Amino acid sequence: MPYRPKMLSNVTQVGVALLSKLAFQVPWTQVGLSVLCFYLAFGGWRFIWIIWKTLGRDIFAGTVLLKVKKKVRKYLQERQTVPTIFATTLKRHPDKTALIFEGTDTHWTFRQLDTYSNAVGNLLEARGLVSGNVVALFMENRNEFVGLWLGMAKLGVEAALINTNLRRDALRHCLITSQARILIFGSELASAVYEIHSTLNPSLSLLCSGDWDPSSVPAGTEHLEPLLKNSSKNLPTQPKKGFTDKLFYIYTSGTTGMPKAAIVVHSRYYRMAALVYYGFRMRSSDIVYDCLPLYHSAGNIVGIGQCLIHGMTVVIRKKFSASRFWDDCIKYNCTIVQYIGELCRYLLNQPPREAETQHCVRMALGNGLRQSIWMDFINRFHIPQVAEFYGATECNCSLGNFNSQVGACGFNSRIISFVYPIRLVRVNEDTMELIRDHKGICLPCNPGEPGQLVGRIVQHDPLRRFDGYVNPGANNKKIAYDVFKKGDMAYLSGDVLVMDELGYLYFRDRTGDTFRWKGENVSTTEVEGTLSRLLNMVDVAVYGVEVPGLEGRAGMAAIADPKGGCDLTEFAKVLQKELPLYARPIFLRFLPELHKTGTYKFQKTELRREAYNPALVKDPLFYLDIQLNSYLPLDSKAYARIQAGEVKL
């Protein structure tokens, strides 16, 4: 929306009168000059300044969008898929290193990755699987992870990529709802599978990859590696799939033990990888350091996608290590590193060492780098470019900060916003309910005004479509109607952002039903449901609170407990089984009752403001001791230790 100061609307009649007078009394050249002076005198110079500052940025972004859109249309017509695009990459440089697994220093060329994935596809075909079937993949990061889902895709089999943090009910739920015919799991996760195998469908085949110990896996499990060794290395039967067909499923964090499977189609995989490639001016000669989990989109699409689609070498690490990060970058000559915000803070908390400035990293690619540490990060580690982006697996309103504006997660053009149909719309920050005008249309935000990011849904456009979740009922919370205009649909991001005068977008806060902790998104409504169930349906409000020196927000639960009868020792034990560590509330507050709005939503604004400060909260407070797995009283002394960073949360 162009910037038009409110003052202009107050002088419209004066302007019309002036122009009418000029039109009849002075030459037209002077009329034009007078109009320009009039426009500038009453604030028009601000809009000209905006054009001057942003036109180059916007033209570049538009060029990137057009380039990606052109390729998307081509691939759509040709019914391309990620495996066929990979085949083109393979032809360009078959003997170039594609993947390096840092854990064992294993190097795979593009030819080796192709051969391995062919063996996977042929093995599954020999087992009777066909296009459209599902295989669950439950494995920590390594080269084989990529080869397995790529091999499945070559046959048209869809991979269910399961979060390795999930256990018991959450893990069982993923396997059952995915309708997987086979579960391929890493030997490092054998105990998690063993724990639930007796409750799984007997027809589910189990294949174990990695170190083989028959005594540690469920009865009937087969060792994957010998089977692949004997499998054909030729290209498996080509599926009848196209660019908008399903590729695999990525699961939400599973904060309630009931994760949702987001659908990733081939066009979405390409779009996410291509937009960052062209938008941040990457090169096929770059080497990417990927220490993010491959069961999430950042690690598997934004990272691995550069290998499969653009021919980069990607270094895979099993897990992030702050102490080894820069040593790895030097060893493998990495030029791009991936991050999430928490990772950057962990690196800054490390003692200074020579390796952190001896690398050849030119770009840090990721999301969640806070403005407060942005300059510290690039100055200390000598990183020329921060490539910050915004996006979620299922979203259609991805953003890119293509010119490293400090603190911004992306931008929306102030002068050609119609090119990329996203918008900030006004919301009630407590309830995240959309605020509409008298016609029922959502109200756009002005610069400086916080709002929820939305993206217009156009299902026939691969860049604007919303593929949603396997369970159609889960889509309802993500779609709104009559947003830009009557009769349209838009994707709801759930995130509150603020736009500045130049169109740069910044996170205000995750004050909706999601916050981020330990690199994972945590759904407050889902955690509330779990806690209510465990506490026999008492009222529970969950929200994120800031902790000095830590990224994201720590979970806090306000629990209505008028009788004070909660056994915290037993409660902590049950939570350990029910929720992943990142989803367990770090702080607890017990109060007589929870206040609700007229629509029965919890009023969390005051709860967030008071947080866990015993000077503001007179109700009993507790914090989770991670090592003891126990909730301890939070008094003024404990509060001071937490604020000083002396307590590990």
PDB file of C-alpha atoms in Angstrom, residues 141 145 149 161-165 248-254 264 269 272 290 292-304 338 340 393 516 518-521 582:
ATOM      1  CA  ASN A 141      20.862 -36.973  10.332  1.00  0.00           C
ATOM      2  CA  PHE A 145      18.396 -40.147   5.307  1.00  0.00           C
ATOM      3  CA  TRP A 149      13.432 -40.475   0.911  1.00  0.00           C
ATOM      4  CA  LEU A 161       9.571 -37.860   8.053  1.00  0.00           C
ATOM      5  CA  ILE A 162       9.139 -38.347  11.779  1.00  0.00           C
ATOM      6  CA  ASN A 163      10.621 -36.045  14.415  1.00  0.00           C
ATOM      7  CA  THR A 164      13.307 -38.022  16.271  1.00  0.00           C
ATOM      8  CA  ASN A 165      12.286 -36.442  19.588  1.00  0.00           C
ATOM      9  CA  PHE A 248       6.633 -36.352   1.606  1.00  0.00           C
ATOM     10  CA  TYR A 249       5.167 -35.317   4.952  1.00  0.00           C
ATOM     11  CA  ILE A 250       6.814 -33.168   7.615  1.00  0.00           C
ATOM     12  CA  TYR A 251       5.350 -33.348  11.100  1.00  0.00           C
ATOM     13  CA  THR A 252       4.703 -30.552  13.530  1.00  0.00           C
ATOM     14  CA  SER A 253       6.639 -30.661  16.771  1.00  0.00           C
ATOM     15  CA  GLY A 254       4.093 -32.897  18.457  1.00  0.00           C
ATOM     16  CA  VAL A 264       4.977 -31.190   0.961  1.00  0.00           C
ATOM     17  CA  TYR A 269      10.069 -28.337  -2.305  1.00  0.00           C
ATOM     18  CA  MET A 272      11.383 -23.114  -1.092  1.00  0.00           C
ATOM     19  CA  ASP A 290      23.712 -28.195   7.537  1.00  0.00           C
ATOM     20  CA  LEU A 292      19.658 -28.696  11.407  1.00  0.00           C
ATOM     21  CA  PRO A 293      17.358 -31.744  11.686  1.00  0.00           C
ATOM     22  CA  LEU A 294      16.492 -33.264   8.324  1.00  0.00           C
ATOM     23  CA  TYR A 295      12.958 -34.108   9.441  1.00  0.00           C
ATOM     24  CA  HIS A 296      12.205 -30.353   9.295  1.00  0.00           C
ATOM     25  CA  SER A 297      11.923 -28.145   6.222  1.00  0.00           C
ATOM     26  CA  ALA A 298      14.864 -25.834   7.028  1.00  0.00           C
ATOM     27  CA  GLY A 299      17.389 -28.670   7.059  1.00  0.00           C
ATOM     28  CA  ASN A 300      15.840 -30.891   4.411  1.00  0.00           C
ATOM     29  CA  ILE A 301      14.431 -28.411   1.888  1.00  0.00           C
ATOM     30  CA  VAL A 302      16.318 -25.134   2.306  1.00  0.00           C
ATOM     31  CA  GLY A 303      19.584 -27.015   2.966  1.00  0.00           C
ATOM     32  CA  ILE A 304      19.505 -30.377   1.161  1.00  0.00           C
ATOM     33  CA  GLN A 338      22.533 -22.712   8.262  1.00  0.00           C
ATOM     34  CA  ILE A 340      18.169 -20.910  13.723  1.00  0.00           C
ATOM     35  CA  THR A 393       6.530 -25.946   5.955  1.00  0.00           C
ATOM     36  CA  ARG A 516       9.503 -21.033  19.766  1.00  0.00           C
ATOM     37  CA  LYS A 518      14.898 -24.849  21.797  1.00  0.00           C
ATOM     38  CA  GLY A 519      14.530 -24.495  18.044  1.00  0.00           C
ATOM     39  CA  GLU A 520      11.018 -25.974  17.978  1.00  0.00           C
ATOM     40  CA  ASN A 521       7.588 -24.418  17.581  1.00  0.00           C
ATOM     41  CA  TYR A 582      11.153 -28.446  24.578  1.00  0.00           C
TER      42      TYR A 582
END
